[in-house]
PDB file of C-alpha atoms in Angstrom:
ATOM      1  CA  VAL A   1       0.000   0.000   0.000  1.00 95.00           C
ATOM      2  CA  CYS A   2       1.648   3.241  -1.118  1.00 95.00           C
ATOM      3  CA  GLY A   3       0.515   6.838  -1.074  1.00 94.00           C
ATOM      4  CA  LYS A   4      -0.320   9.759   1.157  1.00 94.00           C
ATOM      5  CA  ASN A   5      -3.228   7.811   2.681  1.00 95.00           C
ATOM      6  CA  ALA A   6      -1.357   4.503   3.057  1.00 94.00           C
ATOM      7  CA  MET A   7      -1.824   4.194   6.813  1.00 94.00           C
ATOM      8  CA  GLN A   8      -5.562   4.944   6.656  1.00 95.00           C
ATOM      9  CA  ASN A   9      -5.906   2.418   3.823  1.00 96.00           C
ATOM     10  CA  VAL A  10      -3.997  -0.201   5.823  1.00 95.00           C
ATOM     11  CA  LEU A  11      -6.432   0.284   8.716  1.00 95.00           C
ATOM     12  CA  GLU A  12      -9.366  -0.176   6.326  1.00 94.00           C
ATOM     13  CA  ILE A  13      -7.846  -3.371   4.879  1.00 94.00           C
ATOM     14  CA  GLN A  14      -7.303  -4.735   8.388  1.00 93.00           C
ATOM     15  CA  LYS A  15     -11.054  -4.562   9.028  1.00 94.00           C
ATOM     16  CA  HIS A  16     -11.474  -7.539   6.670  1.00 91.00           C
ATOM     17  CA  TYR A  17     -10.689 -11.158   7.488  1.00 90.00           C
ATOM     18  CA  LEU A  18      -7.645 -11.901   5.331  1.00 88.00           C
ATOM     19  CA  PRO A  19      -5.586 -14.371   7.393  1.00 88.00           C
ATOM     20  CA  ASN A  20      -2.871 -15.050   4.794  1.00 85.00           C
ATOM     21  CA  LEU A  21      -2.095 -11.402   4.143  1.00 88.00           C
ATOM     22  CA  ILE A  22       0.937  -9.413   5.199  1.00 90.00           C
ATOM     23  CA  ILE A  23       0.319  -5.700   4.801  1.00 90.00           C
ATOM     24  CA  SER A  24       3.139  -3.270   4.252  1.00 88.00           C
ATOM     25  CA  GLY A  25       3.436   0.156   2.750  1.00 83.00           C
ATOM     26  CA  SER A  26       4.767   3.646   2.795  1.00 91.00           C
ATOM     27  CA  THR A  27       3.583   7.238   2.734  1.00 93.00           C
ATOM     28  CA  LYS A  28       6.758   8.336   0.922  1.00 92.00           C
ATOM     29  CA  VAL A  29       9.364   7.149  -1.576  1.00 91.00           C
ATOM     30  CA  SER A  30      11.359   4.213  -0.231  1.00 87.00           C
ATOM     31  CA  VAL A  31      14.512   2.376  -1.311  1.00 87.00           C
ATOM     32  CA  LEU A  32      13.441  -0.847   0.393  1.00 85.00           C
ATOM     33  CA  PRO A  33      13.481  -3.529  -2.325  1.00 82.00           C
ATOM     34  CA  PHE A  34       9.785  -4.398  -2.064  1.00 81.00           C
ATOM     35  CA  LEU A  35       8.755  -0.716  -2.189  1.00 83.00           C
ATOM     36  CA  LYS A  36      11.297   0.623  -4.692  1.00 84.00           C
ATOM     37  CA  ASP A  37       9.664   2.414  -7.646  1.00 86.00           C
ATOM     38  CA  ARG A  38       6.144   1.772  -6.307  1.00 89.00           C
ATOM     39  CA  PHE A  39       5.326   5.260  -4.993  1.00 89.00           C
ATOM     40  CA  ILE A  40       3.740   7.903  -7.232  1.00 90.00           C
ATOM     41  CA  ASN A  41       3.077  11.335  -5.725  1.00 91.00           C
ATOM     42  CA  GLY A  42      -0.603  12.144  -5.434  1.00 92.00           C
ATOM     43  CA  GLU A  43      -1.826   8.560  -5.888  1.00 94.00           C
ATOM     44  CA  ASP A  44      -2.800   5.772  -3.533  1.00 95.00           C
ATOM     45  CA  LEU A  45      -1.659   2.456  -5.013  1.00 96.00           C
ATOM     46  CA  PHE A  46      -2.359  -1.087  -3.883  1.00 95.00           C
ATOM     47  CA  TYR A  47      -0.177  -4.008  -4.941  1.00 92.00           C
ATOM     48  CA  VAL A  48      -0.686  -7.761  -4.584  1.00 89.00           C
ATOM     49  CA  CYS A  49       2.711  -9.446  -4.448  1.00 86.00           C
ATOM     50  CA  GLN A  50       3.488 -13.147  -4.351  1.00 86.00           C
ATOM     51  CA  HIS A  51       6.649 -15.164  -4.965  1.00 87.00           C
ATOM     52  CA  LYS A  52       8.817 -12.050  -5.469  1.00 83.00           C
ATOM     53  CA  THR A  53       6.549 -10.568  -8.161  1.00 86.00           C
ATOM     54  CA  CYS A  54       3.747  -8.014  -7.984  1.00 86.00           C
ATOM     55  CA  ASP A  55       0.615  -7.554 -10.047  1.00 89.00           C
ATOM     56  CA  LEU A  56      -0.065  -4.181 -11.625  1.00 92.00           C
ATOM     57  CA  PRO A  57      -1.234  -1.693  -8.996  1.00 94.00           C
ATOM     58  CA  GLU A  58      -4.848  -0.929  -8.253  1.00 95.00           C
ATOM     59  CA  ASN A  59      -5.834   2.615  -7.245  1.00 95.00           C
ATOM     60  CA  LYS A  60      -9.292   1.902  -5.809  1.00 96.00           C
ATOM     61  CA  LEU A  61      -9.508   0.294  -2.376  1.00 95.00           C
ATOM     62  CA  ASP A  62     -12.829  -1.493  -2.982  1.00 94.00           C
ATOM     63  CA  ILE A  63     -11.571  -3.156  -6.169  1.00 94.00           C
ATOM     64  CA  PHE A  64      -8.312  -4.077  -4.423  1.00 94.00           C
ATOM     65  CA  LEU A  65     -10.225  -5.732  -1.562  1.00 93.00           C
ATOM     66  CA  LYS A  66     -12.328  -7.758  -4.017  1.00 91.00           C
ATOM     67  CA  LYS A  67      -9.141  -8.894  -5.730  1.00 87.00           C
ATOM     68  CA  LEU A  68      -7.594  -9.932  -2.408  1.00 86.00           C
ATOM     69  CA  LYS A  69     -10.640 -11.953  -1.439  1.00 83.00           C
ATOM     70  CA  THR A  70     -10.517 -13.927  -4.684  1.00 83.00           C
ATOM     71  CA  GLN A  71      -6.743 -14.649  -4.533  1.00 75.00           C
ATOM     72  CA  LYS A  72      -5.636 -18.121  -3.484  1.00 57.00           C
TER      73      LYS A  72
END
């Protein structure tokens, strides 16, 4: 979860039962390998990452949550 509202979005995601999910994110540019080049100023972006690869980002929380719930 990246963007100015990352922490608020993380709290919203945590309201849902997603037991196999690790949530991480940043409200600013980061050089951490899993966050590098994932932050765009002025946008909230949601990524689903598995096995060292990430899907294209989603910018709408409700669509992101639906995607998470259908992932295996």
